[in-house]
Amino acid sequence: MSQLQVKFLTRQTDYAIPETVLSVADNVTVKELNLLVNSLLQEENSEDVKNEEFDFLLLGDLIRTTLLEHLETKKALSEPVHEIEYFIKYPAPSPENSLIHDDWVSGVNAMNKWILSGCYDATVHIWGTDGEHKLTIPVHGAPVKSVAWVKCEDEEYTFISTSYDETAILWQWNENTNAVDCIHVCKGHERSVDCVAVSEDTKRFATGSYDQMVKIWSTDNESESVGGDDDKKRFKADNLKAKTKTPIVTLSKHTDGITGIQWMGDDQILTCSLDCTLRVWDVNYSVTDSGKNGSSAFLDISYSPISKLVVSGSADRHIRLWDLRSQEHTLVKSVYSSHSLWVTSVAWSPIDEYQFVSGSMDNLVKLWDSRSLKTPLFDISGHEDKVFAIDWSLRDFIISGGADNHVKIYKFQDHLQSHAMEH
């Protein structure tokens, strides 16, 4: 056993200790590092300080072995001082509910206490986060690919579903009566409509399709809307006489199917495609940049309004972190390698600038800290087949859907919530 020189750093100022160089044994683990940092915190504060559990980052990865083994893996034993960043360890997301469908679940999205799911049996479902099934809507003529809530006004919820049947449908659901109206059938795409995103002001939404086109639509519902039959739990397509809506704008530049779409503010849209490019579109002028090239087909993207960064999932099983504002030669700032098969879905935390989740064909959901490249915070198991969709719109819940015909709901507590519960 020999000694290593280390310095502890944190961005969580409430848990900062003096930045001095310390000697520690090379065989220490996270357990001993926690004891050390907590003892230094107690020395620094005159009043009693509760012991906390921390995670530790060194050279771009979470420490999960001895310090010596971690440094040997990184080939960094010769460094004179090792800077270790620490932060409060988050509780593992806990499984809350598993919602059974009759076919693959390809789209999920949550708002308030409600979850939308889209299914390959051409149905859309509304669920409570408590697992209650509110409604089945079998109107599409082919598998549903994506779903998105738009807004809620006076207990009237607006939402969108998109499908292989080449349409997007705009709906209105009344929470009190549990009745749904089909407001508009949005027609214009010539292939499967695979992804949808709603603008921040909720006045527009954008769809991406296998026909390589992006289309922008209005969310206004100023038209006569006709509901279903008397049985509000089920609907038939021939009962719906909603007004057909046409797109405001069509954007064309991709050369293969569009797999992911996100708004960046109210004037820009980001898309990814099977053509291995990301594109940023100016909605006002209907133009795009020259495209950002990836090394593999993109399957999904997520933009964080907090950090202004983008994560992408690809068919090469890697996740990439992009800074599209960067003036440097490469826009890819990090590559995350832990999944063993295609990464089909990614989603940023709604409140944390570092955390995101990913879903893969390897049946796993992973929760990441963007500062750790190979080691996720948690592997979240539960799915028994490919994961197709993931959503982290609600602070408290990570939601996923997959080829095992299930939507999985995982409860998540950030450290602020954990402390509130303890006190």
CSV table of C-alpha atoms in Angstrom, one decimal, residues 108-117 127 129 147-149 157 391-394 397-399:
chain,number,residue,atom,x,y,z
A,108,VAL,CA,-44.5,8.2,-23.7
A,109,ASN,CA,-44.9,11.7,-22.3
A,110,ALA,CA,-46.1,13.1,-18.9
A,111,MET,CA,-47.7,16.3,-17.7
A,112,ASN,CA,-48.9,17.1,-14.2
A,113,LYS,CA,-50.2,13.7,-12.9
A,114,TRP,CA,-51.0,12.2,-16.3
A,115,ILE,CA,-49.1,10.0,-18.7
A,116,LEU,CA,-49.7,9.5,-22.5
A,117,SER,CA,-48.6,6.3,-24.1
A,127,TRP,CA,-52.8,6.9,-17.4
A,129,THR,CA,-48.9,8.5,-12.5
A,147,VAL,CA,-47.2,11.3,-28.3
A,148,ALA,CA,-46.9,14.7,-26.6
A,149,TRP,CA,-48.9,16.8,-24.3
A,157,TYR,CA,-55.7,19.0,-21.9
A,391,ASP,CA,-39.6,10.6,-20.7
A,392,TRP,CA,-38.3,12.8,-17.9
A,393,SER,CA,-40.8,15.7,-18.1
A,394,LEU,CA,-41.8,15.3,-14.4
A,397,PHE,CA,-40.8,10.3,-12.4
A,398,ILE,CA,-38.7,8.6,-15.1
A,399,ILE,CA,-41.0,6.9,-17.5
